[in-house]
């Protein structure tokens, strides 16, 4: 008996499938209806049992189909259609061991990894077929064609055919997910064109899938099930079981993968299915998520299965029993009773064992789950010298300095894994451990630094833990990955040239604009859809240039940080150009001229599918190549990477001071890798609000490319860093300009053409060392000079020339050998331009030092954790014993990347208070978030650190003390009170 | 008697009849068809935008456009012709051939004119909704309110606008028919005028739509726009956007430059002017949307100020929302206030030297501070303390002031800070806005 089922529009797949699978006699076939394919919708019906639930290598599957392709809207503008092609391509969904594998698209999961073990993502453009294009295909393929007579294309074509899928004898065993497409061959165009690519929303269509086919005798599929997918915090969204490590991982767009840390609370545990509901598994970085489907077609019966759960936490082990699946909502499957309720208010490490099975429509079993590790803790965030995605140059030392926020003396561990030449066998692990000082400042003193002696890759992970007096765990973790680039790289990584306006492929300036003014003035469409006519601004081709982009609050300004590579060596250039060359490509409809014949590109390389970056594949001159792997054979190098001739990927970490805006490890031509300047949720990090960026915000795009040439046994690396500056939405156009053409930012009436971003106002202890260094904006090889005046008056000068990534590290370390204020004047110089530290008058700020074990006498009142009213702000009272004379208070208030206020005051009496009024500060610094411009409500978002240092005299001489508080969003953290069990600090005499 | 007069009129020849028809046709071509084409363009803009959704077919859009272009023509022609005949009959120039017609004839004319008009109404109502949403868009301050409002208008306004337009058409049709008992001219004019006012008041969507209709009605450059702006992109595409006049001018200039659009300066100006009429707002209207949402009538009592002082006030309110009061919009407000309420030497009745001193304090301090907050903290400040304060602040200034300047700043600061009323008069909107005004 042949069961029949039906698919009506993929979003409704499941419901109809469930109905159909119960032997509904009226349902005749799997029907794939591609309404998305406007102007040429099509429908293909396939009898279900013919798709073959099982097959053996070497076997040929035959699938009868009936196709109904509506070409009635065809006009001669499209060129002459000569043939309709129905094609099927199988993605290996589970391998022979039952583990999930990605196809050409990774969506939220990846089974491909860097040398350092982090997942690589790829969101390909149009599917390629070995049987049609000769590359980029799958061993599971079949094509069938239907000829079109000249002059008769413009009608509805209904025809029957057979798809023959000849499985090679060496096809990797596993479960294959057949995807159907309909293409046309166009006279004079080298490669067939997907019918869907004549429509406008080419990258949002669902996958047209048929039931999984088991090839060979693979193990039972192990589905990657997630937990906490909807609890996105600090850039993470969901966690996979430990058993999946190294097999499949969730990709991360808002911070590289790290331990999953959640705030204390009561949660409901429901397994998430990232392979079927990928959208919910990406912490939202607004922009680009639309290409990640909300759900992918499947044949699972999500009310046929069950899950068992045991939670082992700091409060003991709890067996939560077994629950059945009851169905699915838009975010994933649901368990009876809404899932397992679990109280996780106690901080600490939890191991959650959640395992189960689910069946598909054919009764096949899919296992899922495993052991999940989750940390429940109050959040610690960081200011680190190595930002997520930082690149290094061969010979650099890893900078382990960390400031914790809130400023607690937490246990800090910095682990760096260094892979010289990407060789896992030569991996070096460097660990720096210790306790931060009582102001949250940590660095490794006396421990030899890790020197990156040769090009390669690294992964660093900073973990901080602190248990307060009430026993609550505070925890944070930050991961950075990137490359160590050679001093003189053979492969050069750079941005991608942008277009002046639109994409007029035939025009001279297409792909030739390195810098531009007045490119586009984006404004808001009051109608529901914003046309995708304008390409998004790319990362500056020349990293010394700056991309200026307006913040307009309404979805228009976005950044697509496409990077490309080039080779000076003509042989390498030719080899990679040939590997990446596309014989033909249809220019997307939005970029076709409104009148005249449609344009098909010939002989191009493609940097990105959805933002229209193609460049002529001219081997002689091309200097913009995608960073892609090259397969050894006709299979897709991301879906079947086992025998790639070349592996290649790009690390990218775009940081705004204080948090990662977007992170990704990806292969070029990833579509949808962009973000909106405003509004944007930015993964729920601190230091950003729903407003996204405001004028005055700056970014640094940090990237590193890795090309592993297995064929020649050579690897190529390069790093890239460039600046983006957010400007007011004044109708001015997006611009890419060279240094000095336009001030980067204007604060307090000062215009900054260039500036240095570095930590200021650190609080240290005598015996530590000051290492000066920072990030020059824009990323130029500027000269940096630091004049450090010690409390004794001694002046030490430290100098540096920023490297080509714009990173400057001073040549002189200054030992802290006396308590007091270490005043530092920092200046940068570049070709007649001068700059210093944003928010200061002339680049002067200070660090302070107290003796180790210094008895604290400076008191303040705020509760350990206090919510403040954005309208009123907060007044931070400081008190000291009456016996002190000549009290001098130095105060410094800073936000990541800039100083907000600093000064010295000599108050009378024994108390003084510092008023912090966010509304007032925002008049001075428009990038301080005080209001949600979506609804007008007052709302704080930034991290602000208050550093106080007191010098005074008592009967025994000079005494000093320091106090550091932090504001994150509207929560003020008073570290001394945290240490004292929630009570305010008590007065104590200094001696 | 009446019969005899009619006979005489009919004998007056064919010329008046030819004139009536000619005038009607010319009026249609110059006014009716022009507006119908604008309707069609707006409709195209709406539908091509909606078609960007992956499911929407666009093949029927030209059909809808043509319907908008031509379906109201019979009613328009009938109305004009009937009206002219009534006037001619009143002036005894020619007999009204529509008078004393049978019921069947009236039904026939009704079918010819009103049936296509009925279809027109539904399509035109979509355009009406677009016009209303353009108006409303410019008023909404917080962007999360924009999408729901636009969506609501698109979904609901046609439901009211379509019957309103239809009733208006029927009413005009009814008005145009000759009456059996002719009214006096005076009564007729009043009746018409009264009915028009009544209708507009009662049917507010029509009134709102007509507001925009009035603005775009005579926007020049339509034909230049139609001819040149559809070469590269769908020519309705610019109408997806609402921009300030300055932004539109920049856009057109850039298109001309980068795409080598064959426009001369005059044509460029006309295209910009067309877009201004369709998708932009005058300085005064922008002032109304931004300022009169709170200062509904009180703005009439505002004192005259110098243009630069208006600019400073506008910059302060922009702290409320950098998007709603973005720099281009600020410029429009300032331009309006400059033309309506400014004088180069205005000093709010204060001594000009004193006024200048206060403004200097504002320029010096307001880059970093709201003076009103300063007032809360330092109202009782002594001269010595004021000097200390200014001296401390001057250390943070990019260009530290001279000693004399410090003295004068401190003196002026102290005087000003001590007078809350004066401060409010001098520097409106200095205090950060916490609440107030419409929530949207």
Tab-separated table of C-alpha atoms in Angstrom, chain A residues 5 43 136 202 214 306 318 339 400 439 509 514 516 555 600 602 608 643 649 682 698 767 833 861 914 951:
chain	number	residue	atom	x	y	z
A	5	UNK	CA	1.085	12.825	1.430
A	43	UNK	CA	4.760	23.123	-9.009
A	136	UNK	CA	29.488	22.561	-6.355
A	202	UNK	CA	15.872	35.545	-4.055
A	214	UNK	CA	18.724	6.621	3.679
A	306	UNK	CA	9.431	11.765	24.248
A	318	UNK	CA	16.600	16.335	40.286
A	339	UNK	CA	8.284	21.605	29.129
A	400	UNK	CA	46.342	39.391	28.537
A	439	UNK	CA	39.391	47.120	41.370
A	509	UNK	CA	32.679	52.474	-12.316
A	514	UNK	CA	37.621	52.544	-3.467
A	516	UNK	CA	33.452	57.788	-2.473
A	555	UNK	CA	16.118	50.271	9.229
A	600	UNK	CA	23.599	38.056	-17.602
A	602	UNK	CA	29.875	36.364	-17.964
A	608	UNK	CA	28.443	38.076	-2.307
A	643	UNK	CA	38.809	16.075	0.203
A	649	UNK	CA	37.531	30.892	5.864
A	682	UNK	CA	22.878	43.501	19.020
A	698	UNK	CA	32.453	53.871	16.208
A	767	UNK	CA	53.990	46.292	42.133
A	833	UNK	CA	47.051	64.791	11.555
A	861	UNK	CA	26.444	54.506	50.057
A	914	UNK	CA	29.549	62.986	42.223
A	951	UNK	CA	44.889	61.595	48.245
